[in-house]
Coordinates of C-alpha atoms and ligand atoms in Angstrom, one line a residue:
M10 CA 0.0 0.0 0.0
L11 CA 1.4 3.4 -1.0
D12 CA 1.1 6.5 1.3
L13 CA -0.3 8.8 -1.4
V14 CA -1.6 8.6 -5.0
V15 CA -2.3 11.7 -7.1
K16 CA -4.3 10.5 -10.2
N17 CA -6.0 12.1 -13.2
A18 CA -3.2 14.6 -13.8
R19 CA -1.2 15.8 -16.7
L20 CA 2.4 15.0 -15.7
L21 CA 5.0 17.4 -16.8
L22 CA 8.0 15.3 -17.7
E23 CA 11.2 16.4 -19.7
S24 CA 9.6 14.8 -22.8
G25 CA 6.4 16.8 -22.3
L26 CA 2.9 16.4 -20.8
I27 CA 1.5 12.8 -20.4
R28 CA -1.8 11.7 -18.7
G29 CA -1.5 9.7 -15.5
G30 CA -0.5 10.0 -11.9
I31 CA 2.2 9.3 -9.3
G32 CA 2.4 7.1 -6.2
V33 CA 4.4 8.1 -3.1
K34 CA 6.0 5.9 -0.5
D35 CA 8.1 7.2 2.4
G36 CA 8.4 10.6 0.8
K37 CA 9.8 9.4 -2.5
I38 CA 8.1 8.9 -5.9
G39 CA 7.5 5.1 -6.0
V40 CA 5.4 4.9 -9.2
I41 CA 4.7 7.0 -12.3
A42 CA 1.9 5.4 -14.4
R43 CA -1.4 5.7 -16.2
D44 CA -4.3 5.9 -13.8
E45 CA -5.4 2.3 -14.4
H46 CA -2.0 1.0 -13.3
L47 CA -1.6 3.1 -10.1
P48 CA -1.6 0.9 -7.0
D49 CA -3.9 1.6 -4.0
A50 CA -2.9 4.2 -1.4
N51 CA -3.9 5.5 2.0
I52 CA -4.7 8.9 0.5
I53 CA -5.9 9.3 -3.1
I54 CA -6.2 12.8 -4.6
D55 CA -7.9 13.5 -8.0
A56 CA -6.0 16.2 -9.8
N57 CA -9.0 17.0 -12.1
S58 CA -6.8 17.0 -15.2
N59 CA -4.6 19.7 -13.9
I60 CA -0.9 19.8 -14.4
L61 CA 1.4 18.1 -11.9
M62 CA 5.0 19.2 -12.2
P63 CA 8.1 19.0 -10.0
G64 CA 8.2 21.6 -7.3
L65 CA 10.0 24.7 -8.2
I66 CA 13.5 25.3 -6.8
D67 CA 14.1 29.0 -6.2
G68 CA 17.8 29.5 -6.6
H69 CA 18.0 33.0 -5.2
A70 CA 15.9 34.3 -2.3
H71 CA 16.6 36.3 0.8
I72 CA 14.4 34.8 3.5
H73 CA 16.3 34.4 6.7
D74 CA 19.0 36.9 7.7
P75 CA 19.4 37.0 11.5
A76 CA 19.9 40.8 11.3
M77 CA 16.8 41.4 9.3
L78 CA 14.1 39.2 10.7
D79 CA 11.6 42.0 10.4
H80 CA 11.8 41.5 6.6
E81 CA 11.2 37.7 6.4
D82 CA 12.2 34.5 8.2
F83 CA 12.4 30.8 7.5
T84 CA 8.8 30.3 8.4
T85 CA 7.2 33.3 6.5
G86 CA 9.5 32.9 3.5
T87 CA 8.9 29.2 3.1
R88 CA 5.2 29.8 3.6
A89 CA 5.2 32.2 0.7
A90 CA 7.3 29.6 -1.2
A91 CA 4.8 26.8 -0.6
A92 CA 1.9 29.1 -1.8
G93 CA 4.0 29.8 -4.9
G94 CA 4.6 26.1 -5.8
I95 CA 8.3 26.3 -4.6
T96 CA 9.4 23.2 -2.7
T97 CA 13.1 24.1 -2.2
V98 CA 14.4 27.6 -1.5
I99 CA 18.1 28.5 -1.8
D100 CA 18.5 31.3 0.7
M101 CA 21.1 34.0 0.2
P102 CA 22.5 36.3 3.0
L103 CA 21.5 40.0 3.0
T104 CA 23.9 41.4 5.6
S105 CA 24.9 38.6 8.0
Q106 CA 27.9 36.6 6.7
V107 CA 27.6 32.9 6.3
D108 CA 31.2 32.0 5.7
T109 CA 32.4 29.5 8.4
P110 CA 31.4 25.9 9.2
I111 CA 29.9 27.1 12.5
L112 CA 27.7 29.7 10.8
V113 CA 26.6 27.0 8.4
D114 CA 25.6 24.7 11.2
E115 CA 23.7 27.5 12.9
K116 CA 21.7 28.3 9.8
I117 CA 20.9 24.7 9.2
S118 CA 19.4 24.3 12.7
Q119 CA 17.5 27.6 12.4
G120 CA 16.0 26.4 9.1
E121 CA 15.2 22.9 10.2
S122 CA 13.4 24.2 13.3
I123 CA 11.0 26.5 11.5
A124 CA 11.0 26.1 7.7
I125 CA 7.9 24.7 5.9
V126 CA 9.6 23.7 2.6
D127 CA 13.1 22.3 2.0
F128 CA 16.0 24.7 1.8
S129 CA 19.7 25.2 1.2
F130 CA 21.7 28.3 1.2
Y131 CA 24.5 30.4 -0.2
A132 CA 27.8 31.2 1.5
G133 CA 28.9 34.8 1.3
M134 CA 29.6 37.4 0.9
I135 CA 32.9 36.4 -0.5
N136 CA 35.9 38.7 0.4
S137 CA 39.6 38.4 0.7
D138 CA 39.4 37.0 4.2
N139 CA 37.0 34.1 3.6
V140 CA 38.1 32.8 0.1
P141 CA 40.2 30.2 1.9
A142 CA 37.1 28.8 3.7
I143 CA 35.6 27.7 0.4
P144 CA 36.7 24.0 0.7
L145 CA 35.5 23.8 4.3
L146 CA 32.1 25.1 3.3
I147 CA 31.9 22.6 0.4
D148 CA 32.5 19.8 2.9
K149 CA 29.5 21.1 4.8
G150 CA 27.3 20.8 1.7
I151 CA 27.4 24.5 0.7
A152 CA 28.8 24.8 -2.8
A153 CA 27.3 28.1 -3.9
F154 CA 29.2 31.4 -3.1
K155 CA 28.1 35.0 -3.6
A156 CA 30.2 38.0 -4.5
F157 CA 29.5 41.5 -5.7
T158 CA 31.3 43.8 -8.1
C159 CA 29.5 46.7 -6.5
E160 CA 28.4 48.0 -3.1
P161 CA 27.3 47.0 -0.5
Y162 CA 29.8 44.1 -0.5
Y163 CA 32.2 45.2 -3.2
A164 CA 34.9 42.6 -3.9
N165 CA 37.7 43.6 -6.2
N166 CA 38.7 41.6 -9.3
G167 CA 41.6 40.0 -7.4
V168 CA 39.2 38.5 -4.8
I169 CA 36.9 37.3 -7.6
L170 CA 39.8 35.7 -9.5
R171 CA 40.9 33.8 -6.4
A172 CA 37.3 32.7 -5.6
L173 CA 36.8 31.4 -9.2
S174 CA 40.2 29.6 -9.0
E175 CA 39.0 28.0 -5.8
V176 CA 35.7 26.8 -7.2
S177 CA 37.5 25.6 -10.3
E178 CA 39.6 23.3 -8.1
Q179 CA 37.1 22.4 -5.4
G180 CA 33.7 22.4 -7.3
G181 CA 30.6 24.5 -6.7
H182 CA 30.1 27.9 -8.3
L183 CA 30.6 31.6 -7.7
T184 CA 27.5 33.8 -8.3
V185 CA 28.3 37.4 -9.0
H186 CA 26.1 40.4 -8.7
A187 CA 27.6 42.1 -11.8
E188 CA 27.2 45.9 -12.0
D189 CA 30.4 48.0 -12.3
Q190 CA 30.7 50.3 -9.2
G191 CA 32.7 53.0 -11.0
I192 CA 30.1 53.5 -13.7
I193 CA 27.3 53.6 -11.1
D194 CA 29.2 56.2 -9.0
E195 CA 29.9 58.4 -12.1
F196 CA 26.4 58.3 -13.6
A197 CA 24.8 59.0 -10.2
K198 CA 26.3 62.5 -10.3
D199 CA 23.9 63.4 -13.1
F200 CA 21.0 63.2 -10.6
Q201 CA 22.0 65.7 -8.0
D202 CA 18.6 67.1 -7.0
E203 CA 16.3 64.8 -8.9
W204 CA 15.9 61.9 -6.6
D205 CA 12.2 62.4 -6.0
A206 CA 11.3 60.5 -9.2
P207 CA 11.6 56.7 -8.6
V208 CA 12.9 56.3 -12.2
S209 CA 16.1 58.1 -11.3
H210 CA 17.1 54.9 -9.5
A211 CA 17.1 53.0 -12.8
L212 CA 18.6 55.8 -14.9
S213 CA 21.5 56.2 -12.4
R214 CA 22.5 52.6 -12.9
P215 CA 22.9 52.4 -16.7
F216 CA 22.9 49.2 -18.7
I217 CA 26.6 49.5 -19.5
A218 CA 27.4 49.0 -15.8
E219 CA 26.0 45.5 -16.1
Q220 CA 27.4 44.8 -19.5
Y221 CA 30.9 45.8 -18.6
A222 CA 30.9 43.9 -15.3
V223 CA 29.5 40.7 -17.0
K224 CA 32.1 40.9 -19.7
Q225 CA 34.9 41.1 -17.1
M226 CA 33.6 38.3 -15.0
I227 CA 33.3 36.0 -18.0
D228 CA 36.9 36.8 -18.9
M229 CA 38.0 35.8 -15.4
A230 CA 35.9 32.6 -15.6
E231 CA 37.6 31.7 -18.9
R232 CA 41.0 32.2 -17.4
T233 CA 40.4 30.2 -14.2
G234 CA 38.0 27.5 -15.5
G235 CA 35.8 28.3 -12.5
H236 CA 32.0 28.0 -12.8
L237 CA 30.6 31.6 -12.9
H238 CA 26.9 32.2 -12.4
I239 CA 25.7 35.7 -13.2
A240 CA 23.0 36.7 -10.8
H241 CA 19.8 38.3 -12.2
V242 CA 20.7 39.4 -15.7
T243 CA 18.6 42.4 -16.8
T244 CA 19.9 43.8 -20.1
A245 CA 20.0 42.8 -23.7
D246 CA 23.8 43.7 -23.7
G247 CA 24.4 41.5 -20.6
V248 CA 22.6 38.6 -22.2
R249 CA 24.8 39.1 -25.4
E250 CA 28.0 38.9 -23.3
I251 CA 26.8 35.7 -21.6
E252 CA 25.8 34.2 -25.0
K253 CA 29.2 35.0 -26.4
G254 CA 30.9 33.4 -23.4
K255 CA 28.8 30.2 -23.7
L256 CA 29.5 29.9 -27.4
R257 CA 33.2 29.9 -26.7
G258 CA 32.9 27.3 -24.0
V259 CA 33.2 29.4 -20.8
M260 CA 31.5 27.8 -17.8
V261 CA 29.0 30.5 -17.3
T262 CA 25.3 30.3 -16.4
T263 CA 22.7 32.9 -15.5
E264 CA 19.3 33.6 -14.1
V265 CA 16.4 36.0 -14.5
C266 CA 13.8 37.4 -12.1
P267 CA 10.0 37.7 -12.7
H268 CA 10.0 41.5 -12.0
H269 CA 12.6 42.0 -14.8
L270 CA 10.4 39.9 -17.1
L271 CA 7.3 41.9 -16.4
F272 CA 8.0 45.5 -15.6
N273 CA 10.1 48.2 -17.3
S274 CA 11.6 51.4 -16.0
D275 CA 8.9 53.6 -17.6
E276 CA 6.6 52.2 -15.0
M277 CA 8.7 53.1 -12.0
N278 CA 7.1 56.5 -11.3
R279 CA 3.6 54.9 -11.4
L280 CA 4.7 51.9 -9.2
G281 CA 6.6 54.1 -6.7
P282 CA 9.4 53.0 -4.4
K283 CA 8.1 49.4 -4.3
S284 CA 9.7 49.1 -7.7
K285 CA 13.2 49.8 -6.5
M286 CA 15.6 46.8 -6.7
N287 CA 19.1 46.1 -7.9
P288 CA 19.8 45.7 -10.7
P289 CA 16.9 48.1 -11.6
L290 CA 14.0 47.7 -14.0
R291 CA 15.2 48.2 -17.6
S292 CA 13.7 49.1 -21.0
K293 CA 11.0 47.3 -22.9
R294 CA 13.7 46.2 -25.4
D295 CA 15.6 44.6 -22.5
V296 CA 12.4 42.8 -21.3
S297 CA 11.9 41.3 -24.8
A298 CA 15.6 40.2 -24.9
L299 CA 15.2 38.4 -21.5
W300 CA 12.2 36.4 -22.7
S301 CA 14.1 35.5 -25.9
A302 CA 17.1 34.4 -24.0
L303 CA 15.0 32.3 -21.7
L304 CA 13.4 30.6 -24.6
R305 CA 16.8 30.0 -26.4
G306 CA 18.5 28.6 -23.3
I307 CA 20.9 31.5 -22.8
I308 CA 19.2 32.1 -19.5
D309 CA 19.4 28.9 -17.5
L310 CA 17.3 29.6 -14.4
A311 CA 14.2 31.7 -13.3
V312 CA 14.6 32.8 -9.7
T313 CA 12.8 35.3 -7.4
D314 CA 15.5 37.4 -5.7
H315 CA 12.7 37.7 -3.1
A316 CA 13.8 40.4 -0.8
P317 CA 10.8 42.5 0.4
S318 CA 11.0 44.9 3.4
P319 CA 8.5 46.4 5.8
L320 CA 6.4 48.9 3.9
Q321 CA 7.8 51.9 5.7
E322 CA 11.3 51.1 4.5
K323 CA 9.8 51.6 1.0
E324 CA 7.7 54.6 1.8
V325 CA 10.6 56.7 3.1
G326 CA 11.8 56.8 -0.6
R327 CA 8.7 58.8 -1.7
E328 CA 10.7 62.1 -1.6
D329 CA 14.1 60.6 -2.3
I330 CA 14.3 57.2 -3.9
R331 CA 17.8 56.7 -2.6
K332 CA 16.3 56.2 0.9
A333 CA 14.0 53.3 -0.2
W334 CA 14.9 49.7 0.5
S335 CA 16.0 47.8 -2.7
G336 CA 14.2 44.6 -3.1
V337 CA 10.7 43.1 -3.9
D338 CA 8.6 40.1 -3.3
G339 CA 8.7 37.2 -5.7
L340 CA 8.1 33.8 -4.0
Q341 CA 4.4 33.7 -4.7
M342 CA 4.8 35.3 -8.2
L343 CA 7.5 33.4 -10.0
L344 CA 5.4 30.4 -11.1
R345 CA 2.4 32.7 -11.7
I346 CA 4.4 35.0 -14.0
L347 CA 6.0 32.2 -15.9
L348 CA 2.6 30.6 -16.5
S349 CA 0.7 33.8 -17.2
E350 CA 3.2 35.9 -19.1
G351 CA 5.3 33.0 -20.4
V352 CA 3.4 29.8 -21.2
N353 CA 0.0 31.2 -21.7
K354 CA 1.3 34.0 -24.0
G355 CA 3.3 31.5 -26.1
R356 CA 6.7 33.0 -25.0
I357 CA 7.9 29.7 -23.5
T358 CA 6.7 26.1 -23.4
F359 CA 5.8 23.9 -20.4
E360 CA 9.0 22.0 -21.0
K361 CA 11.0 25.2 -20.8
L362 CA 9.1 26.1 -17.6
L363 CA 10.2 22.7 -16.2
R364 CA 13.8 23.3 -17.2
V365 CA 14.3 26.9 -15.9
A366 CA 12.3 26.6 -12.7
S367 CA 12.9 23.0 -11.5
L368 CA 15.4 20.9 -13.5
N369 CA 18.2 23.3 -14.1
P370 CA 18.3 24.8 -10.6
A371 CA 18.4 21.2 -9.2
K372 CA 21.4 20.5 -11.4
L373 CA 23.2 23.8 -10.7
F374 CA 22.9 23.4 -6.9
G375 CA 23.8 19.7 -6.9
L376 CA 20.3 18.5 -5.9
Y377 CA 19.6 16.5 -9.0
P378 CA 18.1 13.8 -9.3
R379 CA 16.9 13.9 -5.7
K380 CA 15.1 17.1 -6.6
G381 CA 13.9 18.8 -9.7
A382 CA 12.3 16.0 -11.7
L383 CA 9.4 13.5 -11.6
L384 CA 11.5 10.3 -11.5
V385 CA 11.0 7.1 -9.6
G386 CA 13.2 7.4 -6.5
S387 CA 13.2 11.2 -6.4
D388 CA 11.8 13.2 -3.5
A389 CA 8.0 13.5 -4.0
D390 CA 8.2 17.3 -4.3
F391 CA 5.5 18.5 -6.7
V392 CA 2.9 21.2 -7.4
V393 CA -0.5 20.8 -9.0
I394 CA -1.3 23.8 -11.2
D395 CA -4.4 25.0 -13.0
P396 CA -2.9 26.7 -16.0
A397 CA -6.3 28.3 -17.0
L398 CA -7.4 29.6 -13.6
E399 CA -7.7 33.4 -13.6
E400 CA -6.8 35.4 -10.5
T401 CA -6.3 39.0 -9.5
I402 CA -3.2 39.4 -7.3
G403 CA -4.0 41.1 -4.1
E404 CA -2.2 41.9 -0.9
E405 CA -4.6 39.7 1.1
M406 CA -3.2 36.6 -0.5
M407 CA 0.4 37.2 0.6
F408 CA 2.0 34.8 3.1
S409 CA 5.2 36.9 3.3
K410 CA 6.0 38.8 6.5
C411 CA 5.8 42.0 4.4
D412 CA 2.2 41.7 3.2
W413 CA 2.5 44.0 0.1
T414 CA 3.3 43.0 -3.4
L415 CA 4.7 44.9 -6.4
Y416 CA 2.2 42.9 -8.5
D417 CA -0.9 44.2 -6.7
G418 CA -4.0 44.3 -8.9
M419 CA -2.4 42.4 -11.8
K420 CA -4.6 39.8 -13.5
V421 CA -2.9 36.5 -14.1
T422 CA -3.9 33.2 -15.7
G423 CA -2.4 30.0 -14.2
T424 CA -2.0 29.3 -10.5
P425 CA -0.7 26.7 -8.1
L426 CA -3.4 24.8 -6.3
M427 CA -1.5 22.3 -4.1
T428 CA 2.1 21.9 -3.1
F429 CA 3.8 18.8 -1.7
V430 CA 7.2 18.4 -0.1
R431 CA 8.6 14.8 0.3
G432 CA 5.1 13.4 -0.2
V433 CA 3.4 15.7 2.4
Q434 CA 0.9 18.3 1.3
V435 CA 2.2 21.6 2.6
Y436 CA -0.2 24.0 0.8
G437 CA -3.7 24.0 -0.6
D438 CA -7.0 25.9 -0.4
N439 CA -5.1 29.1 0.3
R440 CA -3.7 27.8 3.6
M441 CA -0.7 25.9 5.0
H442 CA -1.2 22.2 5.8
V443 CA 1.9 21.6 8.0
K444 CA 3.4 23.3 11.0
P445 CA 6.8 25.0 10.7
G446 CA 9.6 22.5 11.0
H447 CA 8.7 20.3 8.0
G448 CA 11.5 21.8 5.9
Q449 CA 14.9 20.0 5.7
F450 CA 18.3 21.2 4.8
Q451 CA 19.4 19.9 1.4
P452 CA 23.2 19.6 1.0
M453 CA 24.6 20.4 -2.4
S454 CA 26.7 17.7 -4.0
G455 CA 28.3 17.8 -7.4
Y456 CA 26.9 19.5 -10.5
S457 CA 25.1 18.1 -13.4
P458 CA 25.5 19.8 -16.8
I459 CA 22.5 22.0 -17.7
G460 CA 20.9 21.4 -21.1
V461 CA 19.0 24.0 -23.1
Ligands
LIG515 ZN1 19.6 38.9 -4.3

């Protein structure tokens, strides 16, 4: 007897959609079959012909920083994740360093005591003092490292070269927030007294700051052989540099966020300080280039960069956008935007959705095949989605600690109905089904090449 069967679904496999269901035993997928061949189970759920896909793996979210627990924590962040069809969150530090084995142990125990979905996390921020800790952190199951080419955690090219050499030898990857600080500093001088318009934030961080930094980072990855991951690419020019790097065989991958796929900088004055994030919103042309790159496999992952703040930390930027917090919500929006603006508008296919949101992140973070695919023996992490259900996004549906959303009032088509982590339903009917503490730490091991 199985623990759980979900039948009458359209299963999203690498080869496409097929009719059938899955059976779960001890938290793992035990059977994938047509309905008539599914064994009996203690719990049987009818998916009503909706789509059942592997749970999303958000490769970039800021949910638990001990110094910023008024923004989000492991419970509220993973609650929002569950409601967004995300079954594993890769957390990234905001200000508190996670760069020693002791700090890794502390973060694992914090997460395992209060998280709802599974999690892993980045080490960072990388600087000249903690580069030597990289092998020790990999031994602890943390193989993803974060560095900045700009403030607030600027690391110079020497540090980044050393870190890339280290991951080249030890495994794992270095994720770089790539915007050139010198270009940002110089262009910001043009806006001396004009900071009351939110769009000034975007205009003061020009696209060339991204392109130039991306180009330099790829050059360093080429010289060292280290795996470089460019965080949240936003511009057509940044994408072009990454495409050129990939074509000449450099080990470079990248990711895109839902806000950069949806909004452009012309909308910032209407949206107000909530629309401030780094890198900023870009032009309509850049938005089109990002969708195209996602479709063509130049962009490997779709991630949230979820980093909201209490509303007052946004509102203080009404008169001077420089004072507003940089960061937006995303955990409940990623799947909705990929379905509504991507699949349902013909910009990407369901198979591409599976790749960029589940399969590729599982491979990048060394979680595959335990996570990221519907395979016999994999963890039973999945989400049932109704791709045709229409919904208006509202603040009342938010599970985040910061109960506002940049997407307020937007009409979307396609929504997650039920989310399961290791065979246990964690979300459904607009509520959580488990208590905090269900989430488990997922150590990163190895890397599987990502396909397009
Ligand atoms: Zn981030």
